[in-house]
Coordinates of N, CA, C and O in Angstrom, one line a residue:
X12 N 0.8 -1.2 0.0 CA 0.0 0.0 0.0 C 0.9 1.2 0.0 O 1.6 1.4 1.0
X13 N 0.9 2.2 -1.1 CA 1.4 3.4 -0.8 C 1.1 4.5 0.2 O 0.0 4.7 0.5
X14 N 2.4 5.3 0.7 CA 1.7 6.5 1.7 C 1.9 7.6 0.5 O 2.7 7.8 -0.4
X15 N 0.6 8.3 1.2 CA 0.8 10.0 0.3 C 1.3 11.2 1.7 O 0.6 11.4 2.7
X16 N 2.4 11.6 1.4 CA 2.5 12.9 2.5 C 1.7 14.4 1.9 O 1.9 14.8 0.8
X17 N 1.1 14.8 2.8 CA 0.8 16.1 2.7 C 1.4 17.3 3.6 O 1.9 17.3 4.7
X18 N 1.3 18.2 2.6 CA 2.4 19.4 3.6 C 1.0 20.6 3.6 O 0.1 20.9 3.0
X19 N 1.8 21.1 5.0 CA 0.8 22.5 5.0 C 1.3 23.5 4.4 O 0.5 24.3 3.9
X20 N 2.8 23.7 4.3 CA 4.1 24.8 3.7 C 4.5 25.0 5.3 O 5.4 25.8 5.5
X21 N 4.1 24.5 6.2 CA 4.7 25.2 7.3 C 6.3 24.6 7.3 O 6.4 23.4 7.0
X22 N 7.5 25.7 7.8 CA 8.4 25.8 8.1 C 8.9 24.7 9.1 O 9.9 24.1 8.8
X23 N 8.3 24.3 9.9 CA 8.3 23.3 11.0 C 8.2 21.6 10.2 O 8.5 20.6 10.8
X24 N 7.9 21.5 9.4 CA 7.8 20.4 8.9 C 9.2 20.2 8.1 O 9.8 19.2 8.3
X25 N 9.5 21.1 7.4 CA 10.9 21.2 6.9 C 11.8 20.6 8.1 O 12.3 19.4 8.3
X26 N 11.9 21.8 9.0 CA 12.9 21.9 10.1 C 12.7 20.8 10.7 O 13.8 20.3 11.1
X27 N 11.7 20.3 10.9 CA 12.0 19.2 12.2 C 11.8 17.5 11.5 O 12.2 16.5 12.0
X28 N 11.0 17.5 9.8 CA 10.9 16.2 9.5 C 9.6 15.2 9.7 O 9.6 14.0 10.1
X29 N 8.7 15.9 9.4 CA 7.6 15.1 9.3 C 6.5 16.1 8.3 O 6.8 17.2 7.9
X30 N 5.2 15.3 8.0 CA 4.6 15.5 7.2 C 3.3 16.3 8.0 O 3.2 16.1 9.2
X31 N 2.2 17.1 7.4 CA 1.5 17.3 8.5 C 0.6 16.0 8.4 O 0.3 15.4 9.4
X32 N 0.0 15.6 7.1 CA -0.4 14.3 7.6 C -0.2 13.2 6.6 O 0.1 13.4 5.4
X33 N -0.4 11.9 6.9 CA 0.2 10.6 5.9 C -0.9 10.3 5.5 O -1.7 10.5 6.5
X34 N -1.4 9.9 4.7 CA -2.6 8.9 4.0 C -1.8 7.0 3.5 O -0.8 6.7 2.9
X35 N -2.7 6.4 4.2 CA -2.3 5.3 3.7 C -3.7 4.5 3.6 O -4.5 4.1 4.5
X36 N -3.5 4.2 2.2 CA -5.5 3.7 2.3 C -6.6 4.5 2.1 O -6.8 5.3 1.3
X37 N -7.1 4.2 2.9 CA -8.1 5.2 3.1 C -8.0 5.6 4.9 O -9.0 5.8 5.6
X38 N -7.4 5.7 5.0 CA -7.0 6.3 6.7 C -6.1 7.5 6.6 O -5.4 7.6 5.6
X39 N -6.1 8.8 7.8 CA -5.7 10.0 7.3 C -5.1 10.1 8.5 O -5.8 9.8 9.5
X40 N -3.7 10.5 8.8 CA -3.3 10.5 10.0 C -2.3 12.0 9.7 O -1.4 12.4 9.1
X41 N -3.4 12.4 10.7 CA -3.1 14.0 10.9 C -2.1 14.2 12.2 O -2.6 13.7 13.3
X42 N -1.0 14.8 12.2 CA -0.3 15.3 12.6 C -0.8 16.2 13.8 O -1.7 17.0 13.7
X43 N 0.0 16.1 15.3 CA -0.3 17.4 15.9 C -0.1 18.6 15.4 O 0.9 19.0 14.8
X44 N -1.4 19.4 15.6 CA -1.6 20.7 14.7 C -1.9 21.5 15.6 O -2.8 21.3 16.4
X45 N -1.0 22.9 15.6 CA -1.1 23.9 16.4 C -2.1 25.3 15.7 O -2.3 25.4 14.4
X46 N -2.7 26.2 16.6 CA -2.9 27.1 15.9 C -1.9 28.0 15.7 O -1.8 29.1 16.3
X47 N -1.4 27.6 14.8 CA -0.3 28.5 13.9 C -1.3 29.0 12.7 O -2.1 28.3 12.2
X48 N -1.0 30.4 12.3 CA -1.3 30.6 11.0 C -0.1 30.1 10.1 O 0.8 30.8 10.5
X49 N 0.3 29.3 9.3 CA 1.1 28.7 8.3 C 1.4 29.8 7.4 O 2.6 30.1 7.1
X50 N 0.5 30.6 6.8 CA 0.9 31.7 5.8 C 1.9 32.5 6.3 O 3.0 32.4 5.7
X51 N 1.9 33.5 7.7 CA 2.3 34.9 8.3 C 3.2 34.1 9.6 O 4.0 34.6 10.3
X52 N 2.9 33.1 9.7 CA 3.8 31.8 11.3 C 3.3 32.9 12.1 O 4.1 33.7 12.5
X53 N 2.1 33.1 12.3 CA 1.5 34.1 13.6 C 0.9 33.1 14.2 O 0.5 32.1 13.6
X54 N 0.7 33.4 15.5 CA -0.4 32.7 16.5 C -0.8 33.7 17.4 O -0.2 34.6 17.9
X55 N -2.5 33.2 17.5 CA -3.2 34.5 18.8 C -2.9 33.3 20.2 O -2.8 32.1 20.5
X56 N -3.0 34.8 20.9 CA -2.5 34.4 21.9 C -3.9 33.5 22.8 O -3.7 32.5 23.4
X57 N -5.2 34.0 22.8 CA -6.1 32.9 23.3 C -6.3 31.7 22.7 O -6.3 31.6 21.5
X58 N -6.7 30.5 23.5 CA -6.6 29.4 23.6 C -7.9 29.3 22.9 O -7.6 28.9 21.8
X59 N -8.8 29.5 22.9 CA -10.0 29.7 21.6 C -9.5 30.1 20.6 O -8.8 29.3 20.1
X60 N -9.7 31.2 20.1 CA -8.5 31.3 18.7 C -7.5 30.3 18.5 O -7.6 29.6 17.5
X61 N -6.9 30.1 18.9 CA -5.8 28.9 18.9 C -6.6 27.7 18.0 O -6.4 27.5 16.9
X62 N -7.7 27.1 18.9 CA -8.4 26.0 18.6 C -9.5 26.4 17.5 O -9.5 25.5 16.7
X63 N -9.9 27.0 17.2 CA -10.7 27.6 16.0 C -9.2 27.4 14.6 O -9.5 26.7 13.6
X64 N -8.1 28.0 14.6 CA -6.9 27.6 14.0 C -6.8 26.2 13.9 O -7.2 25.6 12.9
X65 N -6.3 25.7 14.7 CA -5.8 24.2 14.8 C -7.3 23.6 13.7 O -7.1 23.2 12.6
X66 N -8.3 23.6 14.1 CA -9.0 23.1 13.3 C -9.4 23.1 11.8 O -9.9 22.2 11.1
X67 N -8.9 24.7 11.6 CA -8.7 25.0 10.6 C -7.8 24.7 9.7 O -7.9 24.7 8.4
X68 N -6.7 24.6 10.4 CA -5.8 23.7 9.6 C -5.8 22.4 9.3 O -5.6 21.9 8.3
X69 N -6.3 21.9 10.7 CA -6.9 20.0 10.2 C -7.6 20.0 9.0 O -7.4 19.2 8.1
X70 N -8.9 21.1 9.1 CA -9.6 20.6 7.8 C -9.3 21.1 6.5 O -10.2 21.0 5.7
X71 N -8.2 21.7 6.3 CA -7.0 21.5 5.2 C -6.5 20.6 4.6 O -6.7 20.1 3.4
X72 N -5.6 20.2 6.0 CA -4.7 19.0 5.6 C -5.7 17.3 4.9 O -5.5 16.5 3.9
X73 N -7.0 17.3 6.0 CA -7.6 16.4 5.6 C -8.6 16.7 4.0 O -8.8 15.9 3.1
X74 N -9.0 17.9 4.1 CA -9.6 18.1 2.3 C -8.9 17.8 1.1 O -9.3 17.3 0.1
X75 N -7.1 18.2 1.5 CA -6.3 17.5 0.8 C -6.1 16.0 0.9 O -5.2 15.7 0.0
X76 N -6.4 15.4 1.3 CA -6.6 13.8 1.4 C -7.7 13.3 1.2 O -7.9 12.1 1.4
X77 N -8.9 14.5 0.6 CA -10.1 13.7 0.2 C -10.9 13.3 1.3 O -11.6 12.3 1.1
X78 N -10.8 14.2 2.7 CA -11.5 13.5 3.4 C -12.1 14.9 4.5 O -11.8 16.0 3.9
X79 N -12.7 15.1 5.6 CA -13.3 16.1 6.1 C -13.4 16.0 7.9 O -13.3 14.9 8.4
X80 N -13.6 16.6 8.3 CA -13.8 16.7 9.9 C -14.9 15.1 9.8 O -14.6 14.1 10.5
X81 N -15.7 15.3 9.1 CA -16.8 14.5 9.6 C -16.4 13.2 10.0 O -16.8 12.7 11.0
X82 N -15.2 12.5 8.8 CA -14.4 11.6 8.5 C -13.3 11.1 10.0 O -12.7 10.0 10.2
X83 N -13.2 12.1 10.6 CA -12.4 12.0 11.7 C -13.2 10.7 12.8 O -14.4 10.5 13.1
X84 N -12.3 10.0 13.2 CA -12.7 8.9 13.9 C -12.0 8.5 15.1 O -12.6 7.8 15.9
X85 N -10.9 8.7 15.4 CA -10.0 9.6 16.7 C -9.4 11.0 17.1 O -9.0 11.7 16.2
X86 N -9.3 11.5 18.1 CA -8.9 12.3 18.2 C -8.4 12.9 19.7 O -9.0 12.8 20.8
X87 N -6.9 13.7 19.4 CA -6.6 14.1 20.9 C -6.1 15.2 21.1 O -5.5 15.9 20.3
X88 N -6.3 15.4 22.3 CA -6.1 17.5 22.4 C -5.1 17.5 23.9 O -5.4 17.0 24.9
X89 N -3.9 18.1 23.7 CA -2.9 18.4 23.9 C -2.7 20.3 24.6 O -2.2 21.2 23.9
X90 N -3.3 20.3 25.9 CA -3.1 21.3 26.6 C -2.0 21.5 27.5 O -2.1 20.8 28.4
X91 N -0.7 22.4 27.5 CA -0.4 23.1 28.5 C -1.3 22.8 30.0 O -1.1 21.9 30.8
X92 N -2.0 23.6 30.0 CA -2.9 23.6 30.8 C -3.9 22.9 30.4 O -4.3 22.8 29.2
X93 N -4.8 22.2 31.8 CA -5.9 21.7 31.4 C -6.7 22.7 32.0 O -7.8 22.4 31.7
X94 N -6.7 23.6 32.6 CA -7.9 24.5 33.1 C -8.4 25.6 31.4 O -9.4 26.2 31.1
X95 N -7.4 25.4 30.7 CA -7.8 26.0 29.5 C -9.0 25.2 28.2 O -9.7 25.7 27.4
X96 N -8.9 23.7 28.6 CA -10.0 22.6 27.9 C -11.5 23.4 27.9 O -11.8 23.8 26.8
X97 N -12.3 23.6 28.7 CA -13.6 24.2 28.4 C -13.7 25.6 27.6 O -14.7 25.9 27.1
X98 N -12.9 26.1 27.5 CA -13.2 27.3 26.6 C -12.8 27.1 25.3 O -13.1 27.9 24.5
X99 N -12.2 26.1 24.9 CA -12.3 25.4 23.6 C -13.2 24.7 23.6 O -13.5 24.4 22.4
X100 N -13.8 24.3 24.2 CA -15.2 23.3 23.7 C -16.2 23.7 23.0 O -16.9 22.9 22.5
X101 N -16.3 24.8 22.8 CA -17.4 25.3 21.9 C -16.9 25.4 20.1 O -17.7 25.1 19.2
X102 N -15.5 25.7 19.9 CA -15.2 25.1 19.3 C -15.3 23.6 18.9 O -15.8 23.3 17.8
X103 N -15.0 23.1 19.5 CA -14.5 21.5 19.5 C -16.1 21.1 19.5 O -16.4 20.0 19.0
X104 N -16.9 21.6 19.7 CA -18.4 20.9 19.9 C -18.9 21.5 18.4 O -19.6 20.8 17.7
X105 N -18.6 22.7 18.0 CA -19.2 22.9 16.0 C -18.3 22.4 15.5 O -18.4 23.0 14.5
X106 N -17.0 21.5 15.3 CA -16.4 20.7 14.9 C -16.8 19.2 14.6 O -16.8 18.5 13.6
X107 N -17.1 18.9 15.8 CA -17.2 17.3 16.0 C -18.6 17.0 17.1 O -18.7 15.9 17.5
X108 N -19.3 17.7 17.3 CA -20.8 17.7 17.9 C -21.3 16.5 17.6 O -21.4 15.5 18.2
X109 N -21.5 16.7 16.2 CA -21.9 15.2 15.6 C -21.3 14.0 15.1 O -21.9 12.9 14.9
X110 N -20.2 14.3 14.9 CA -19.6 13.4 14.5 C -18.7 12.6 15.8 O -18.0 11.6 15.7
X111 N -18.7 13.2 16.8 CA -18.4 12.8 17.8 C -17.5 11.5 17.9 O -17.9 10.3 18.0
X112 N -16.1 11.9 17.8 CA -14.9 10.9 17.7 C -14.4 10.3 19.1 O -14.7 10.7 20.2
X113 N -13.8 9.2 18.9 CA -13.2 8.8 20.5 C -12.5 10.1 20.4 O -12.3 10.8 19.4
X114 N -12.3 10.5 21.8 CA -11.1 11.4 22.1 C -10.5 11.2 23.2 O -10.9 10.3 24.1
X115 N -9.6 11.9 23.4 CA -8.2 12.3 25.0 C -7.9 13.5 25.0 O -7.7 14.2 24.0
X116 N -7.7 14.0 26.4 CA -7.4 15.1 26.2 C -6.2 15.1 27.2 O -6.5 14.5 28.3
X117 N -4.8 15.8 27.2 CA -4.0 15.4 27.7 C -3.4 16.4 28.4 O -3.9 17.5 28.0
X118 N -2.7 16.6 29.1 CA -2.0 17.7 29.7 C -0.5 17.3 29.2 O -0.1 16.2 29.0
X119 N 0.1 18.4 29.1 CA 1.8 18.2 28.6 C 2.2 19.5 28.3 O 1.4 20.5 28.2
X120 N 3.5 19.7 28.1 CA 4.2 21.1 27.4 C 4.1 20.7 26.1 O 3.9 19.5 25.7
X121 N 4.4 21.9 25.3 CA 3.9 21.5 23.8 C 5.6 22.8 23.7 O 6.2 23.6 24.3
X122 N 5.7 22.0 22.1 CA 7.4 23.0 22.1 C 7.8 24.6 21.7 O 8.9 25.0 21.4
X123 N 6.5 25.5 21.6 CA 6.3 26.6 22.0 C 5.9 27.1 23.3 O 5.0 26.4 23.8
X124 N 6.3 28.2 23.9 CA 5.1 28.6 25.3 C 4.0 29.6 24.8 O 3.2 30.2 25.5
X125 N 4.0 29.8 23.3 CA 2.7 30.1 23.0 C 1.5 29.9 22.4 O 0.5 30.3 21.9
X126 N 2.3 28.6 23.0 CA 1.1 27.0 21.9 C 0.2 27.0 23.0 O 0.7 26.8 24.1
X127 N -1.3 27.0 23.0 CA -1.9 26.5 24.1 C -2.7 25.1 24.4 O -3.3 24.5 25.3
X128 N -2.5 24.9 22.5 CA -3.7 23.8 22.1 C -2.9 22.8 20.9 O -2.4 23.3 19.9
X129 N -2.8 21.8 21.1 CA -2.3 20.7 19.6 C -3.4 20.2 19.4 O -3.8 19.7 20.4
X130 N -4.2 20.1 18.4 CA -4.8 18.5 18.3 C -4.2 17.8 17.3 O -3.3 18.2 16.5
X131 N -4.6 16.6 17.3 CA -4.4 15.2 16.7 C -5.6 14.5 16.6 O -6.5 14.3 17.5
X132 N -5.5 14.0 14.7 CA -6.4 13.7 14.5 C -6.3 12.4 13.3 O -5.5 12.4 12.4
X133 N -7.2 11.6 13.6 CA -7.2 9.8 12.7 C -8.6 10.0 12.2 O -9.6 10.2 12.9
X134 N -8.5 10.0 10.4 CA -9.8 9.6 9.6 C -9.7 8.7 9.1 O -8.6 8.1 8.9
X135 N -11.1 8.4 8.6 CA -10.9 7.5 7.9 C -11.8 7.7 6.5 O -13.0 7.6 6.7
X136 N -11.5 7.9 5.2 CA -12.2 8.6 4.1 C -13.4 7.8 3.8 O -13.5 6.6 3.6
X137 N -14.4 9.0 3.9 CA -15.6 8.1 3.9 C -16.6 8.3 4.9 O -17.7 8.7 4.7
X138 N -16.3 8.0 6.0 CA -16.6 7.1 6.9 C -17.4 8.2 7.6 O -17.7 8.0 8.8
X139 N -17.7 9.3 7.0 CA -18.7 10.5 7.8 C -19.6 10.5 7.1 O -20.5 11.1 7.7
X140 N -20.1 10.0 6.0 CA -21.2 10.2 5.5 C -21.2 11.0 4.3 O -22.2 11.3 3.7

């Protein structure tokens, strides 16, 4: 089975060596995704903005693989802080409300301190309807 890499253009993928996400099959394995703007490498400093980004870039990377949020069938969210998780939820709930994926949500340092949010995300094409 072949893999397809997709790139976002971000700088970080260069520098550090990975793709933002692999396709193999019909499965889409998206990369932790920060809210970075990719075009300008800006990021807002709230953790809502942040995650409104991140998601925005997931459903990038996955449209380029032919597949969509809906399609998403795992997924995990990577806070700094966990007291910051509920004010992304309102995001994360017009994202995935319905389509409602396993998830995790983790606490950890992420390798900016003005990262507040990663997610990570597993589709599968198709498989939303």
């Amino acid at each position: 089975m072949k893999r397809r890499r997709i790139s976002s253009g971000s700088t970080f993928e260069r520098e550090i060596g990975y793709s933002r996400a692999v396709v193999v099959g019909d499965h889409v394995h998206v990369s932790g995704t920060t809210g970075f703007d990719y075009a300008t490498m800006t990021i807002a400093a709230d953790v809502a903005a942040q995650t409104t980004r991140c998601l925005q870039n997931i459903e990038a990377a996955l449209a380029q693989a032919g597949a969509s949020l809906r399609d998403v069938v795992r997924v995990r969210y990577i806070l700094p802080d966990a007291a910051d998780f509920p004010a992304t939820w309102p995001a994360l709930r017009a994202a995935f409300g319905e389509v409602r994926p396993a998830a995790t949500m983790l606490q950890a340092g992420l390798a900016d301190p003005r990262m507040r949010i990663e997610i990570e995300v597993d589709a599968v094409i198709g498989s939303g309807g």
